[in-house]
């Protein structure tokens, strides 16, 4: 049987691989230079592909998982794909080793089911039919291999020899993951796939983009809503609110909100944060997007200048149901300053109140880190120590989940720091913004 969604040749069934019934079983499947186009757009010659509003970057992986599920027990498949530097080019995806590894980590195919071999193109004859010479290679020497450079099309390929392990199937045909109530956790791409993420992006009038900053806003909002804190009668205190939408969003639920930030007129604050429009410009700036009706906003929201290293005594009288900060306490002097702020801020909570904070997390080391006046990266040991010290004082910290994710943006950090607003969750030096944690006051 030969299938191709677009081919019209004799003997070829115009069938989409992804539409095949997974209960169909085959003892052998061959797929040469095909899966990299699945879920992608039209090729430059307009000969195959679909017009898509958005390409499915995981489409090629889904196709391989589909092939695995179509195999009978001990059945075999041979698949070739372009290999080298990870590329998305609209009509194809070039695989990298990290991308291939998602077959195991995300799609649940047993590692022993796939044997990888790698070939690189070393020569192409000019005369038709242009025979080419390929030699075996190891993946390490192909990490920078390009598509169409120096030869046309793939300059390196990965060959997947697949044997179906009896009784197994990929996650493609398993039940989708169940998303539990948010706990203390690291930022992961799977969070962007939840219904609540879309709800909050709409509510906060934030861009529909995979970006760590928007994740922070969403998980804090969802955590508060799940626990019943976003409703009339509740009172919240935000630190270093800048121009974030959270004060107005929380007020739109009927909460009384006090937003705080550094004094805009302090030269050092203006130099560090004002020039990038990250300091709050006053109360009205907190509702610039009109998330909260003006009458309610005027009644429910107030603003005052607060130094996070010196929280005013009148705020530490246990009168707030919840407090929050979004990527703030890593910028107030040192690791010690940041941890001290968390402890001091808890004095603002009523008994039974909750604190939700996000901060920078060092995902490359639990020993060495950055600890400078304007920026620190907290390590797992720092967070664990804080949790232990808070527990000794009677506070309950939501159990931390240190899973870092296994999807595209979990694995592929931002390398061009001149474009901080492009989609990303990590940056190359090992920093991961998005260590969310929640603390309950006894």
XYZ file of C-alpha atoms in Angstrom:
442
model
C 0.000 0.000 0.000
C 1.328 3.448 -0.959
C -0.231 6.603 0.465
C 0.451 10.292 -0.129
C -1.874 13.156 0.689
C -0.953 15.103 -2.462
C 0.556 12.620 -4.964
C -1.685 11.796 -7.961
C 0.418 9.016 -9.523
C -1.046 5.647 -10.438
C -1.215 3.223 -7.530
C -0.959 5.956 -4.908
C -3.832 6.479 -2.481
C -4.437 10.133 -1.650
C -4.677 9.551 2.074
C -3.356 11.629 4.957
C -1.129 9.540 7.215
C -2.594 11.272 10.262
C -6.123 10.176 9.280
C -5.316 6.458 9.333
C -7.137 4.448 11.970
C -4.586 3.637 14.698
C -6.136 0.180 14.920
C -4.741 -0.580 11.452
C -1.489 -2.489 11.816
C 1.434 -2.959 9.443
C 4.501 -5.148 9.727
C 6.654 -2.680 7.798
C 6.513 1.053 7.002
C 8.973 3.134 4.957
C 8.877 6.923 4.973
C 11.629 8.817 3.139
C 11.908 12.593 3.422
C 8.251 13.119 4.242
C 7.434 13.556 7.920
C 9.346 16.853 8.134
C 6.558 18.425 6.047
C 3.622 17.200 8.124
C 1.824 20.014 9.897
C 3.751 22.595 7.862
C 2.700 24.951 5.072
C 2.931 24.930 1.285
C 6.294 24.315 -0.344
C 7.843 27.094 -2.475
C 6.733 25.417 -5.720
C 3.121 25.198 -4.511
C 3.129 21.474 -5.275
C 2.122 20.205 -1.841
C 1.131 21.419 1.581
C -1.784 23.378 3.013
C -2.348 27.048 3.672
C -2.102 27.256 7.435
C -2.636 30.170 9.785
C -0.146 28.579 12.144
C 2.270 25.715 11.557
C 2.353 22.789 13.968
C 5.970 22.613 15.094
C 5.302 19.172 16.595
C 3.626 17.871 13.433
C 6.668 15.815 12.329
C 6.950 14.259 15.791
C 3.256 13.403 15.804
C 3.720 11.725 12.430
C 6.534 9.518 13.743
C 4.455 8.653 16.809
C 1.573 7.792 14.464
C 3.818 5.484 12.454
C 4.943 3.796 15.662
C 1.333 3.161 16.664
C 0.504 1.771 13.199
C 3.159 -0.933 13.535
C 2.189 -4.397 14.667
C 4.150 -5.906 17.558
C 7.785 -6.310 16.441
C 6.930 -4.506 13.201
C 9.633 -2.301 11.708
C 9.744 1.169 10.203
C 12.479 3.113 8.442
C 12.197 6.901 8.441
C 14.625 9.536 7.176
C 14.533 13.214 8.152
C 16.770 16.248 7.551
C 19.112 16.684 10.499
C 21.373 19.359 11.983
C 20.541 22.728 13.462
C 16.888 22.919 14.449
C 15.040 24.897 11.776
C 11.433 25.830 11.080
C 11.156 27.049 7.519
C 7.437 27.209 6.931
C 7.163 24.119 4.751
C 9.496 21.810 6.657
C 11.197 21.256 9.996
C 14.849 20.252 10.215
C 15.396 17.942 13.177
C 17.997 18.404 15.894
C 18.932 15.789 18.491
C 16.958 17.623 21.168
C 13.948 17.615 18.864
C 14.337 13.881 18.195
C 14.599 13.206 21.915
C 11.074 14.532 22.350
C 9.908 11.259 20.797
C 10.931 9.652 24.076
C 10.378 12.452 26.550
C 7.083 13.829 25.263
C 5.582 11.137 23.070
C 6.484 8.177 25.238
C 8.099 5.975 22.596
C 10.473 3.553 24.373
C 14.112 4.499 23.805
C 15.029 0.946 22.881
C 12.482 1.080 20.058
C 14.548 3.481 17.924
C 18.080 3.135 16.616
C 19.500 6.332 15.118
C 22.039 6.537 12.323
C 23.361 9.742 10.779
C 24.631 10.589 7.303
C 26.181 13.743 5.889
C 26.319 14.838 2.274
C 29.880 15.331 1.025
C 29.554 15.485 -2.759
C 26.978 16.073 -5.486
C 27.805 15.510 -9.145
C 26.843 18.369 -11.465
C 25.690 16.105 -14.283
C 22.172 14.736 -14.245
C 20.804 12.814 -12.440
C 23.260 14.385 -9.971
C 24.282 11.343 -7.931
C 25.373 12.223 -4.413
C 27.855 10.793 -1.933
C 26.832 10.358 1.713
C 29.047 9.177 4.563
C 28.245 8.068 8.073
C 28.666 10.715 10.772
C 28.038 11.239 14.453
C 25.384 13.720 15.591
C 27.903 15.949 17.375
C 29.602 16.912 14.114
C 26.245 17.746 12.538
C 24.821 20.134 15.147
C 25.370 23.134 12.865
C 24.357 21.473 9.600
C 22.143 23.745 7.519
C 19.469 23.080 4.927
C 20.450 24.174 1.388
C 24.027 24.929 2.527
C 26.363 24.166 0.861
C 24.298 21.706 -1.208
C 20.654 21.961 -2.165
C 18.143 20.504 0.300
C 19.247 18.418 3.305
C 22.988 18.341 3.949
C 22.635 15.771 6.723
C 19.970 13.229 7.590
C 18.984 11.094 10.529
C 17.847 7.559 9.799
C 15.380 6.122 12.302
C 15.258 2.324 12.482
C 12.160 1.618 14.538
C 11.018 -1.688 16.007
C 7.641 -1.789 17.739
C 7.985 -2.988 21.327
C 5.080 -5.399 21.968
C 2.303 -3.939 24.071
C 3.453 -0.326 23.813
C 2.075 2.740 22.092
C 2.963 6.415 21.929
C 1.379 9.169 23.965
C -0.382 10.238 20.759
C -3.067 7.612 21.337
C -3.010 7.769 25.111
C -5.253 9.943 27.212
C -4.215 13.618 27.363
C -2.495 14.809 30.534
C -4.623 15.955 33.430
C -3.621 19.367 34.682
C -3.788 19.491 38.443
C -4.194 22.522 40.654
C -1.209 24.841 40.383
C 1.479 24.268 42.972
C 4.918 25.817 43.421
C 6.614 25.049 40.107
C 8.951 25.977 37.300
C 7.752 27.430 34.038
C 6.994 24.732 31.442
C 5.501 24.904 27.979
C 2.702 22.486 28.856
C 1.195 25.244 31.032
C 0.503 27.213 27.846
C -1.684 24.349 26.569
C -4.239 24.602 29.371
C -7.707 26.108 29.136
C -6.934 28.416 32.028
C -3.954 29.908 30.187
C -6.122 31.129 27.322
C -8.719 32.410 29.763
C -6.203 34.552 31.608
C -4.447 35.805 28.480
C -7.818 37.126 27.315
C -8.641 38.546 30.740
C -5.263 40.272 31.104
C -5.311 41.491 27.490
C -1.853 40.006 27.047
C -0.350 38.787 23.753
C -0.980 35.169 22.769
C 2.696 34.343 22.860
C 4.795 31.699 24.582
C 6.758 33.962 26.871
C 7.899 33.604 30.449
C 6.541 37.016 31.571
C 2.974 36.215 30.522
C 3.299 32.815 32.182
C 4.081 34.564 35.480
C 0.938 36.666 35.323
C -1.213 33.679 34.401
C -0.031 31.203 37.044
C -0.328 33.740 39.857
C -3.832 34.683 38.750
C -4.902 31.060 38.371
C -3.417 30.072 41.728
C -5.357 32.822 43.477
C -8.589 31.993 41.677
C -8.295 28.256 42.363
C -7.997 28.998 46.067
C -10.938 31.377 46.213
C -9.064 34.648 46.711
C -10.364 36.553 43.676
C -13.790 37.668 44.835
C -15.433 40.664 46.510
C -14.285 41.282 50.052
C -10.731 40.029 49.535
C -7.813 42.421 49.890
C -4.532 42.106 47.988
C -1.123 43.780 48.103
C 1.214 43.824 45.103
C 4.942 44.591 45.259
C 6.898 46.146 42.357
C 3.763 46.126 40.219
C 5.306 48.311 37.513
C 2.783 48.546 34.699
C 1.553 44.951 34.923
C -2.177 44.246 34.441
C -2.636 42.256 37.661
C -3.864 45.063 39.973
C -6.678 46.044 37.611
C -7.501 42.408 36.803
C -7.787 41.467 40.476
C -9.883 44.576 41.156
C -12.242 43.560 38.345
C -13.216 40.580 40.515
C -14.153 42.921 43.356
C -10.893 42.696 45.320
C -9.517 45.736 47.126
C -5.960 46.202 45.845
C -2.945 48.155 47.055
C -0.297 48.387 44.353
C 3.248 49.406 45.260
C 6.534 50.128 43.511
C 9.745 52.098 43.946
C 9.458 55.867 43.941
C 9.670 56.912 40.294
C 11.687 60.016 41.170
C 14.563 58.174 42.862
C 17.459 58.590 40.365
C 18.769 55.042 40.790
C 15.308 53.526 40.327
C 14.619 55.663 37.278
C 17.980 54.736 35.762
C 17.544 50.987 36.332
C 13.844 50.599 35.543
C 12.258 53.871 34.473
C 14.098 54.080 31.168
C 12.543 50.751 30.116
C 9.064 51.736 31.340
C 9.072 49.136 34.106
C 8.315 51.499 37.017
C 4.751 52.327 37.940
C 3.841 55.859 36.892
C 1.018 56.160 39.408
C -2.410 54.704 40.089
C -4.020 55.467 36.729
C -1.217 53.672 34.892
C -2.408 50.428 36.499
C -5.605 50.444 34.428
C -4.355 51.744 31.102
C -5.847 48.749 29.291
C -9.252 49.233 30.886
C -9.406 45.739 32.383
C -11.326 47.034 35.394
C -14.361 49.340 34.950
C -13.231 52.890 35.831
C -15.717 53.338 38.672
C -14.683 50.081 40.336
C -11.008 50.773 39.743
C -11.243 54.187 41.374
C -12.962 52.713 44.408
C -10.957 49.512 44.849
C -7.372 50.337 43.818
C -4.818 52.510 45.562
C -1.124 53.039 44.941
C 1.849 53.972 47.120
C 5.639 53.989 46.885
C 7.284 51.115 48.775
C 10.896 49.983 49.094
C 10.842 46.178 49.168
C 13.845 46.205 51.495
C 11.939 48.378 53.957
C 8.250 47.470 53.942
C 6.341 50.113 55.940
C 5.162 48.991 59.353
C 1.545 49.917 58.630
C 1.468 47.330 55.823
C 2.776 44.577 58.099
C -0.276 44.424 60.331
C -1.779 41.253 58.876
C -4.592 42.932 56.949
C -4.207 41.364 53.471
C -5.765 38.149 52.176
C -3.106 37.774 49.489
C 0.139 39.371 48.367
C 2.162 38.937 45.195
C 5.259 39.971 43.283
C 6.152 39.189 39.680
C 9.875 38.813 38.998
C 10.906 41.409 41.546
C 12.767 40.213 44.626
C 15.772 39.017 42.607
C 16.519 42.692 41.885
C 16.726 44.119 45.414
C 20.368 43.580 46.359
C 21.365 39.945 46.837
C 20.104 36.437 47.491
C 19.922 37.277 51.191
C 17.916 40.443 50.504
C 15.448 38.536 48.354
C 14.849 35.780 50.889
C 14.508 38.323 53.691
C 11.871 40.184 51.669
C 9.782 37.032 51.288
C 9.801 36.487 55.053
C 9.039 40.124 55.856
C 6.243 40.297 53.289
C 4.408 37.441 55.001
C 3.763 39.762 57.943
C 1.310 41.558 55.662
C -0.979 38.514 55.475
C -4.030 37.675 57.511
C -4.064 34.209 59.099
C -4.954 31.833 56.268
C -3.754 34.322 53.665
C -1.508 33.418 50.739
C 1.613 34.863 49.106
C 2.364 34.127 45.451
C 5.718 35.130 43.991
C 7.734 34.459 40.842
C 11.470 34.906 40.489
C 14.546 33.923 38.491
C 15.683 30.308 38.830
C 19.109 28.933 37.946
C 18.463 25.725 36.023
C 22.094 25.080 35.121
C 23.688 24.869 38.564
C 22.794 24.303 42.197
C 26.140 25.693 43.376
C 27.551 28.562 41.335
C 25.169 31.390 40.479
C 24.869 35.143 39.903
C 24.494 37.192 43.079
C 24.774 40.863 42.143
C 23.132 44.035 43.385
C 20.613 44.327 40.561
C 20.152 40.658 39.681
C 20.428 37.268 41.329
C 19.561 33.766 40.133
C 18.091 31.674 42.922
C 19.218 28.062 43.051
C 17.249 25.051 44.152
C 19.228 25.066 47.396
C 18.114 28.653 48.070
C 14.456 27.845 47.494
C 14.649 24.643 49.535
C 16.338 26.489 52.393
C 13.637 29.156 52.352
C 10.914 26.503 52.387
C 12.528 24.811 55.378
C 12.891 28.046 57.320
C 9.291 29.060 56.621
C 8.015 25.638 57.634
C 9.877 25.979 60.935
C 7.953 29.205 61.546
C 4.624 27.503 60.884
C 4.031 28.558 57.275
C 2.996 26.046 54.638
C 4.648 26.262 51.223
C 2.954 24.521 48.314
C 5.167 21.500 47.416
C 7.602 22.548 44.658
C 7.658 20.827 41.279
C 11.137 21.272 39.780
C 10.258 19.631 36.446
C 11.699 21.818 33.676
C 9.580 20.596 30.790
C 10.385 18.622 27.671
C 8.813 20.593 24.822
C 10.232 22.941 22.223
C 10.617 26.112 24.266
C 11.601 24.158 27.380
C 14.595 22.778 25.499
C 15.552 25.639 23.199
C 16.647 28.750 25.128
C 16.790 32.296 23.848
C 20.266 33.148 22.570
C 19.716 36.622 21.103
C 19.347 38.874 24.150
C 18.628 41.889 21.941
C 15.156 40.454 21.282
C 13.733 39.724 24.765
C 10.118 39.677 23.583
C 10.422 36.865 21.073
C 8.785 33.607 22.269
C 10.965 31.896 24.885
C 10.943 30.415 28.390
C 14.689 30.186 29.089
C 17.810 32.049 28.088
C 21.108 30.511 27.094
C 23.083 31.240 30.265
C 20.909 28.800 32.167
C 18.444 31.219 33.686
C 14.819 30.203 33.792
C 12.383 32.881 34.770
C 9.385 31.242 36.282
C 9.979 29.785 39.702
C 6.481 30.272 41.088
C 5.796 29.465 44.701
C 2.865 29.930 47.040
C 3.071 30.355 50.818
C 0.122 30.066 53.196
C 0.140 31.895 56.524
C -1.077 29.767 59.439
